């Protein structure tokens, strides 16, 4: 740790491995201790005997053993070198030829081919890991992952739900997401401060033909104040100024036609959606009055007024002016993006 000494954690006697190795809560090391729960997770994963399984954060190998029993092989990615040694010791001479252990940060290392991912992950990497998996090629069949419960409920939230947010929309654009079971904190050693949930993620094949930079730009704007009408959001001075700048730049460079042909080519670049981790915080309204933020016709020249009408015209064309982001579906957002793009208005 730069500039100071690394603080040593003093775990309690209960927070140690069988061999006396201490757990580090700061690294998200909460090991599943309930064997029935481990069995349930493996069963709900629907693993085939021919499957190559990716496990992230295997810890002492309780889940790893069950995965080796049902699958063809397991690739375990573990950051802590102490855990790596524990895994190698535990499976030496039994499943060692079907277990490959990669020591390193799963967010930084290149992942090999796998059919299915089953993992109890450190919760602080939930968002970047989810999108790293969804950008992995070739596409895997499904992932069954343990998340912090609130994060999991945001992943599966539907339009109109209180937790429906940018994370929900972006994840569900790329995958079908379903909640499998709730897991109480006492199923772990040491117990975390929050409950957990197991979620199933199945990547969509093929991906929707959308430019993900464009999509992310639109969704960021819409969910900045998700309970306001789209009409009030797109009347904001800052929004209109940004969109008009993009509009004039693209017109000057004559890229609007080329952009439409690039949309499909960029369909696989989903990494832009990975920065959704701030969505774990509740969406907040800032209390400002919409009228204070709107672009009045007198505030701008003729061009500004014309552009405002152009933007509002797109909303009216799709009957979006009085609708709210918190109630819109994937299809709604895709349609809205297509209407803006056809009008030459872009978000990236």
Short mmCIF file of N, CA and C in Angstrom, two decimals, residues 142-265:
data_model
loop_
_atom_site.label_atom_id
_atom_site.label_comp_id
_atom_site.label_asym_id
_atom_site.label_seq_id
_atom_site.Cartn_x
_atom_site.Cartn_y
_atom_site.Cartn_z
N UNK A 142 -24.57 -20.28 -19.83
CA UNK A 142 -25.21 -19.54 -18.74
C UNK A 142 -24.22 -19.36 -17.60
N UNK A 143 -24.56 -18.43 -16.70
CA UNK A 143 -23.78 -18.21 -15.47
C UNK A 143 -24.75 -18.23 -14.30
N UNK A 144 -24.36 -18.93 -13.24
CA UNK A 144 -25.14 -18.96 -12.00
C UNK A 144 -24.24 -18.38 -10.92
N UNK A 145 -24.59 -17.17 -10.46
CA UNK A 145 -23.67 -16.40 -9.62
C UNK A 145 -24.38 -15.91 -8.36
N UNK A 146 -23.64 -15.95 -7.25
CA UNK A 146 -24.10 -15.40 -5.98
C UNK A 146 -23.72 -13.92 -5.91
N UNK A 147 -24.74 -13.05 -5.74
CA UNK A 147 -24.53 -11.62 -5.62
C UNK A 147 -25.07 -11.12 -4.28
N UNK A 148 -24.63 -9.94 -3.87
CA UNK A 148 -25.31 -9.23 -2.79
C UNK A 148 -26.76 -9.07 -3.20
N UNK A 149 -27.69 -9.24 -2.27
CA UNK A 149 -29.11 -9.33 -2.63
C UNK A 149 -29.62 -8.09 -3.35
N UNK A 150 -29.25 -6.90 -2.90
CA UNK A 150 -29.77 -5.70 -3.56
C UNK A 150 -29.27 -5.61 -4.99
N UNK A 151 -28.01 -5.94 -5.22
CA UNK A 151 -27.47 -5.93 -6.58
C UNK A 151 -28.22 -6.94 -7.45
N UNK A 152 -28.47 -8.13 -6.90
CA UNK A 152 -29.20 -9.16 -7.64
C UNK A 152 -30.60 -8.69 -8.01
N UNK A 153 -31.28 -8.03 -7.08
CA UNK A 153 -32.64 -7.57 -7.35
C UNK A 153 -32.66 -6.45 -8.37
N UNK A 154 -31.58 -5.68 -8.45
CA UNK A 154 -31.48 -4.67 -9.51
C UNK A 154 -31.27 -5.33 -10.88
N UNK A 155 -30.50 -6.41 -10.90
CA UNK A 155 -30.29 -7.13 -12.16
C UNK A 155 -31.60 -7.63 -12.75
N UNK A 156 -32.50 -8.12 -11.91
CA UNK A 156 -33.73 -8.75 -12.39
C UNK A 156 -34.92 -7.81 -12.39
N UNK A 157 -34.75 -6.56 -11.91
CA UNK A 157 -35.87 -5.62 -11.79
C UNK A 157 -36.52 -5.35 -13.15
N UNK A 158 -37.83 -5.19 -13.12
CA UNK A 158 -38.61 -4.94 -14.33
C UNK A 158 -39.13 -3.50 -14.34
N UNK A 159 -39.54 -2.99 -15.52
CA UNK A 159 -40.08 -1.63 -15.59
C UNK A 159 -41.18 -1.42 -14.55
N UNK A 160 -41.09 -0.32 -13.81
CA UNK A 160 -42.07 -0.03 -12.77
C UNK A 160 -41.62 -0.44 -11.39
N UNK A 161 -40.62 -1.35 -11.29
CA UNK A 161 -40.08 -1.73 -9.99
C UNK A 161 -39.24 -0.58 -9.43
N UNK A 162 -39.20 -0.47 -8.11
CA UNK A 162 -38.44 0.59 -7.47
C UNK A 162 -36.94 0.50 -7.77
N UNK A 163 -36.43 -0.74 -7.91
CA UNK A 163 -35.00 -0.94 -8.14
C UNK A 163 -34.61 -0.95 -9.62
N UNK A 164 -35.57 -0.76 -10.52
CA UNK A 164 -35.29 -0.73 -11.95
C UNK A 164 -34.38 0.45 -12.26
N UNK A 165 -33.23 0.19 -12.90
CA UNK A 165 -32.22 1.22 -13.09
C UNK A 165 -31.41 0.92 -14.35
N UNK A 166 -30.37 1.72 -14.56
CA UNK A 166 -29.53 1.55 -15.75
C UNK A 166 -28.86 0.17 -15.76
N UNK A 167 -28.49 -0.33 -14.59
CA UNK A 167 -27.91 -1.67 -14.50
C UNK A 167 -28.90 -2.71 -15.00
N UNK A 168 -30.17 -2.59 -14.61
CA UNK A 168 -31.21 -3.53 -15.05
C UNK A 168 -31.32 -3.53 -16.57
N UNK A 169 -31.42 -2.33 -17.14
CA UNK A 169 -31.64 -2.18 -18.58
C UNK A 169 -30.45 -2.71 -19.38
N UNK A 170 -29.25 -2.34 -18.95
CA UNK A 170 -28.06 -2.77 -19.70
C UNK A 170 -27.85 -4.28 -19.63
N UNK A 171 -28.05 -4.86 -18.44
CA UNK A 171 -27.86 -6.30 -18.31
C UNK A 171 -28.90 -7.06 -19.13
N UNK A 172 -30.15 -6.63 -19.04
CA UNK A 172 -31.22 -7.35 -19.72
C UNK A 172 -31.20 -7.13 -21.23
N UNK A 173 -30.48 -6.10 -21.69
CA UNK A 173 -30.27 -5.95 -23.13
C UNK A 173 -29.41 -7.09 -23.65
N UNK A 174 -28.44 -7.53 -22.82
CA UNK A 174 -27.46 -8.51 -23.24
C UNK A 174 -27.80 -9.94 -22.83
N UNK A 175 -28.70 -10.10 -21.86
CA UNK A 175 -28.94 -11.44 -21.31
C UNK A 175 -30.33 -11.56 -20.71
N UNK A 176 -30.79 -12.81 -20.61
CA UNK A 176 -31.99 -13.11 -19.83
C UNK A 176 -31.54 -13.37 -18.41
N UNK A 177 -32.14 -12.68 -17.46
CA UNK A 177 -31.70 -12.76 -16.07
C UNK A 177 -32.86 -13.22 -15.19
N UNK A 178 -32.61 -14.21 -14.34
CA UNK A 178 -33.68 -14.70 -13.47
C UNK A 178 -33.14 -14.95 -12.06
N UNK A 179 -33.98 -14.70 -11.06
CA UNK A 179 -33.61 -14.91 -9.66
C UNK A 179 -33.90 -16.36 -9.30
N UNK A 180 -32.91 -17.04 -8.71
CA UNK A 180 -33.06 -18.46 -8.38
C UNK A 180 -33.40 -18.68 -6.91
N UNK A 181 -32.63 -18.09 -6.01
CA UNK A 181 -32.94 -18.26 -4.59
C UNK A 181 -32.25 -17.22 -3.74
N UNK A 182 -32.87 -16.93 -2.59
CA UNK A 182 -32.30 -16.02 -1.60
C UNK A 182 -31.44 -16.83 -0.64
N UNK A 183 -30.31 -16.25 -0.23
CA UNK A 183 -29.37 -16.95 0.65
C UNK A 183 -29.09 -16.06 1.87
N UNK A 184 -29.42 -16.56 3.06
CA UNK A 184 -29.19 -15.81 4.28
C UNK A 184 -27.71 -15.72 4.62
N UNK A 185 -27.35 -14.68 5.36
CA UNK A 185 -25.94 -14.42 5.68
C UNK A 185 -25.31 -15.52 6.54
N UNK A 186 -26.13 -16.27 7.28
CA UNK A 186 -25.59 -17.30 8.17
C UNK A 186 -25.13 -18.56 7.44
N UNK A 187 -25.31 -18.59 6.12
CA UNK A 187 -24.81 -19.72 5.33
C UNK A 187 -23.33 -19.58 5.00
N UNK A 188 -22.71 -18.48 5.44
CA UNK A 188 -21.31 -18.21 5.11
C UNK A 188 -20.45 -18.20 6.38
N UNK A 189 -19.17 -18.44 6.17
CA UNK A 189 -18.19 -18.30 7.23
C UNK A 189 -17.04 -17.45 6.72
N UNK A 190 -16.74 -16.28 7.30
CA UNK A 190 -17.56 -15.58 8.31
C UNK A 190 -18.81 -14.99 7.66
N UNK A 191 -19.89 -14.76 8.42
CA UNK A 191 -21.10 -14.22 7.82
C UNK A 191 -20.91 -12.78 7.34
N UNK A 192 -21.36 -12.44 6.12
CA UNK A 192 -21.29 -11.05 5.66
C UNK A 192 -22.36 -10.21 6.36
N UNK A 193 -22.36 -8.93 6.08
CA UNK A 193 -23.33 -8.03 6.72
C UNK A 193 -24.69 -8.03 6.04
N UNK A 194 -24.75 -8.59 4.83
CA UNK A 194 -25.99 -8.54 4.04
C UNK A 194 -26.37 -9.93 3.54
N UNK A 195 -27.65 -10.08 3.19
CA UNK A 195 -28.10 -11.32 2.56
C UNK A 195 -27.66 -11.35 1.10
N UNK A 196 -27.76 -12.53 0.51
CA UNK A 196 -27.32 -12.72 -0.87
C UNK A 196 -28.44 -13.34 -1.69
N UNK A 197 -28.23 -13.40 -2.98
CA UNK A 197 -29.16 -14.07 -3.89
C UNK A 197 -28.37 -14.73 -5.01
N UNK A 198 -28.89 -15.85 -5.49
CA UNK A 198 -28.28 -16.54 -6.63
C UNK A 198 -29.09 -16.19 -7.88
N UNK A 199 -28.39 -15.77 -8.93
CA UNK A 199 -29.02 -15.31 -10.16
C UNK A 199 -28.50 -16.13 -11.33
N UNK A 200 -29.39 -16.43 -12.27
CA UNK A 200 -29.01 -17.12 -13.52
C UNK A 200 -28.98 -16.10 -14.65
N UNK A 201 -27.86 -16.08 -15.40
CA UNK A 201 -27.67 -15.14 -16.50
C UNK A 201 -27.42 -15.94 -17.78
N UNK A 202 -28.28 -15.77 -18.77
CA UNK A 202 -28.14 -16.46 -20.05
C UNK A 202 -27.94 -15.43 -21.16
N UNK A 203 -26.73 -15.34 -21.74
CA UNK A 203 -26.48 -14.36 -22.79
C UNK A 203 -27.42 -14.53 -23.98
N UNK A 204 -27.84 -13.41 -24.52
CA UNK A 204 -28.71 -13.45 -25.70
C UNK A 204 -27.87 -13.78 -26.93
N UNK A 205 -28.39 -14.65 -27.76
CA UNK A 205 -27.72 -15.02 -29.01
C UNK A 205 -28.75 -14.97 -30.13
N UNK A 206 -28.57 -14.10 -31.13
CA UNK A 206 -27.49 -13.11 -31.23
C UNK A 206 -27.80 -11.88 -30.38
N UNK A 207 -26.79 -11.03 -30.20
CA UNK A 207 -27.00 -9.76 -29.51
C UNK A 207 -27.85 -8.84 -30.38
N UNK A 208 -28.61 -7.93 -29.78
CA UNK A 208 -29.37 -6.97 -30.59
C UNK A 208 -28.44 -6.10 -31.41
N UNK A 209 -28.79 -5.79 -32.66
CA UNK A 209 -27.91 -5.00 -33.53
C UNK A 209 -27.95 -3.52 -33.16
N UNK A 210 -27.25 -3.15 -32.09
CA UNK A 210 -27.29 -1.78 -31.60
C UNK A 210 -25.87 -1.30 -31.33
N UNK A 211 -25.62 -0.03 -31.58
CA UNK A 211 -24.35 0.58 -31.23
C UNK A 211 -24.37 0.83 -29.72
N UNK A 212 -23.53 0.13 -28.97
CA UNK A 212 -23.61 0.19 -27.52
C UNK A 212 -23.15 1.52 -26.94
N UNK A 213 -22.29 2.26 -27.65
CA UNK A 213 -21.95 3.60 -27.19
C UNK A 213 -23.17 4.51 -27.29
N UNK A 214 -23.90 4.39 -28.39
CA UNK A 214 -25.14 5.16 -28.55
C UNK A 214 -26.14 4.78 -27.46
N UNK A 215 -26.32 3.48 -27.28
CA UNK A 215 -27.26 2.98 -26.28
C UNK A 215 -26.91 3.50 -24.89
N UNK A 216 -25.64 3.40 -24.52
CA UNK A 216 -25.22 3.82 -23.19
C UNK A 216 -25.44 5.32 -22.99
N UNK A 217 -25.18 6.11 -24.03
CA UNK A 217 -25.41 7.54 -23.93
C UNK A 217 -26.87 7.86 -23.69
N UNK A 218 -27.77 7.20 -24.41
CA UNK A 218 -29.20 7.41 -24.23
C UNK A 218 -29.66 6.98 -22.84
N UNK A 219 -29.24 5.79 -22.41
CA UNK A 219 -29.70 5.25 -21.13
C UNK A 219 -29.18 6.09 -19.96
N UNK A 220 -27.96 6.58 -20.06
CA UNK A 220 -27.43 7.46 -19.01
C UNK A 220 -28.29 8.70 -18.85
N UNK A 221 -28.65 9.32 -19.97
CA UNK A 221 -29.49 10.51 -19.92
C UNK A 221 -30.86 10.20 -19.32
N UNK A 222 -31.46 9.11 -19.78
CA UNK A 222 -32.82 8.78 -19.35
C UNK A 222 -32.89 8.43 -17.87
N UNK A 223 -31.84 7.74 -17.36
CA UNK A 223 -31.89 7.30 -15.96
C UNK A 223 -31.20 8.26 -15.00
N UNK A 224 -30.72 9.39 -15.53
CA UNK A 224 -30.20 10.41 -14.62
C UNK A 224 -31.30 10.90 -13.68
N UNK A 225 -32.52 10.97 -14.20
CA UNK A 225 -33.69 11.31 -13.39
C UNK A 225 -34.84 10.43 -13.90
N UNK A 226 -34.81 9.20 -13.47
CA UNK A 226 -35.65 8.17 -14.09
C UNK A 226 -37.14 8.36 -13.87
N UNK A 227 -37.52 9.13 -12.85
CA UNK A 227 -38.95 9.31 -12.57
C UNK A 227 -39.52 10.59 -13.17
N UNK A 228 -38.69 11.34 -13.89
CA UNK A 228 -39.17 12.51 -14.62
C UNK A 228 -39.63 12.08 -16.02
N UNK A 229 -40.49 12.88 -16.62
CA UNK A 229 -40.93 12.56 -17.98
C UNK A 229 -39.76 12.79 -18.94
N UNK A 230 -39.75 12.04 -20.04
CA UNK A 230 -38.70 12.23 -21.03
C UNK A 230 -38.75 13.64 -21.61
N UNK A 231 -39.96 14.19 -21.70
CA UNK A 231 -40.10 15.56 -22.19
C UNK A 231 -39.32 16.54 -21.34
N UNK A 232 -39.41 16.40 -20.02
CA UNK A 232 -38.69 17.32 -19.13
C UNK A 232 -37.19 17.07 -19.16
N UNK A 233 -36.79 15.80 -19.30
CA UNK A 233 -35.35 15.48 -19.37
C UNK A 233 -34.73 16.08 -20.62
N UNK A 234 -35.39 15.93 -21.76
CA UNK A 234 -34.81 16.40 -23.02
C UNK A 234 -35.03 17.89 -23.28
N UNK A 235 -35.71 18.58 -22.34
CA UNK A 235 -35.78 20.05 -22.40
C UNK A 235 -34.66 20.71 -21.61
N UNK A 236 -33.88 19.91 -20.86
CA UNK A 236 -32.81 20.47 -20.05
C UNK A 236 -31.74 21.11 -20.95
N UNK A 237 -31.24 22.26 -20.50
CA UNK A 237 -30.24 22.98 -21.29
C UNK A 237 -29.00 22.12 -21.56
N UNK A 238 -28.54 21.42 -20.53
CA UNK A 238 -27.32 20.63 -20.67
C UNK A 238 -27.50 19.50 -21.67
N UNK A 239 -28.68 18.87 -21.66
CA UNK A 239 -28.96 17.77 -22.58
C UNK A 239 -29.04 18.27 -24.01
N UNK A 240 -29.80 19.35 -24.21
CA UNK A 240 -29.94 19.91 -25.55
C UNK A 240 -28.60 20.39 -26.10
N UNK A 241 -27.80 21.01 -25.24
CA UNK A 241 -26.49 21.50 -25.67
C UNK A 241 -25.59 20.36 -26.12
N UNK A 242 -25.59 19.27 -25.34
CA UNK A 242 -24.77 18.11 -25.69
C UNK A 242 -25.21 17.49 -27.00
N UNK A 243 -26.50 17.27 -27.16
CA UNK A 243 -27.02 16.64 -28.36
C UNK A 243 -26.81 17.51 -29.59
N UNK A 244 -26.97 18.84 -29.42
CA UNK A 244 -26.78 19.73 -30.57
C UNK A 244 -25.32 19.76 -30.99
N UNK A 245 -24.41 19.70 -30.02
CA UNK A 245 -22.98 19.65 -30.35
C UNK A 245 -22.66 18.39 -31.15
N UNK A 246 -23.19 17.22 -30.70
CA UNK A 246 -23.00 15.98 -31.45
C UNK A 246 -23.59 16.09 -32.85
N UNK A 247 -24.77 16.67 -32.93
CA UNK A 247 -25.49 16.79 -34.20
C UNK A 247 -24.68 17.61 -35.21
N UNK A 248 -24.16 18.75 -34.75
CA UNK A 248 -23.42 19.63 -35.66
C UNK A 248 -22.07 19.00 -36.05
N UNK A 249 -21.44 18.32 -35.10
CA UNK A 249 -20.17 17.67 -35.40
C UNK A 249 -20.33 16.59 -36.45
N UNK A 250 -21.35 15.77 -36.28
CA UNK A 250 -21.58 14.69 -37.24
C UNK A 250 -21.97 15.22 -38.61
N UNK A 251 -22.76 16.29 -38.60
CA UNK A 251 -23.13 16.89 -39.89
C UNK A 251 -21.89 17.44 -40.60
N UNK A 252 -21.04 18.11 -39.85
CA UNK A 252 -19.84 18.71 -40.45
C UNK A 252 -18.90 17.65 -41.00
N UNK A 253 -18.81 16.54 -40.32
CA UNK A 253 -17.91 15.47 -40.76
C UNK A 253 -18.59 14.49 -41.70
N UNK A 254 -19.87 14.72 -41.94
CA UNK A 254 -20.66 13.86 -42.83
C UNK A 254 -20.55 12.39 -42.41
N UNK A 255 -20.71 12.15 -41.09
CA UNK A 255 -20.61 10.79 -40.57
C UNK A 255 -21.95 10.17 -40.25
N UNK A 256 -23.03 10.91 -40.43
CA UNK A 256 -24.32 10.35 -40.02
C UNK A 256 -24.68 9.09 -40.82
N UNK A 257 -24.40 9.10 -42.16
CA UNK A 257 -24.71 7.90 -42.94
C UNK A 257 -23.79 6.75 -42.56
N UNK A 258 -22.49 7.07 -42.34
CA UNK A 258 -21.53 6.02 -42.00
C UNK A 258 -21.86 5.42 -40.63
N UNK A 259 -22.36 6.25 -39.72
CA UNK A 259 -22.69 5.76 -38.39
C UNK A 259 -23.74 4.68 -38.41
N UNK A 260 -24.72 4.81 -39.32
CA UNK A 260 -25.77 3.79 -39.36
C UNK A 260 -25.24 2.44 -39.80
N UNK A 261 -24.21 2.44 -40.67
CA UNK A 261 -23.65 1.17 -41.12
C UNK A 261 -22.70 0.58 -40.09
N UNK A 262 -22.19 1.43 -39.16
CA UNK A 262 -21.27 0.94 -38.16
C UNK A 262 -21.99 0.34 -36.96
N UNK A 263 -23.29 0.60 -36.82
CA UNK A 263 -24.02 0.13 -35.65
C UNK A 263 -23.88 -1.37 -35.46
N UNK A 264 -24.10 -2.13 -36.53
CA UNK A 264 -24.07 -3.58 -36.43
C UNK A 264 -22.65 -4.06 -36.17
N UNK A 265 -21.65 -3.39 -36.77
CA UNK A 265 -20.27 -3.80 -36.56
C UNK A 265 -19.84 -3.63 -35.11
#
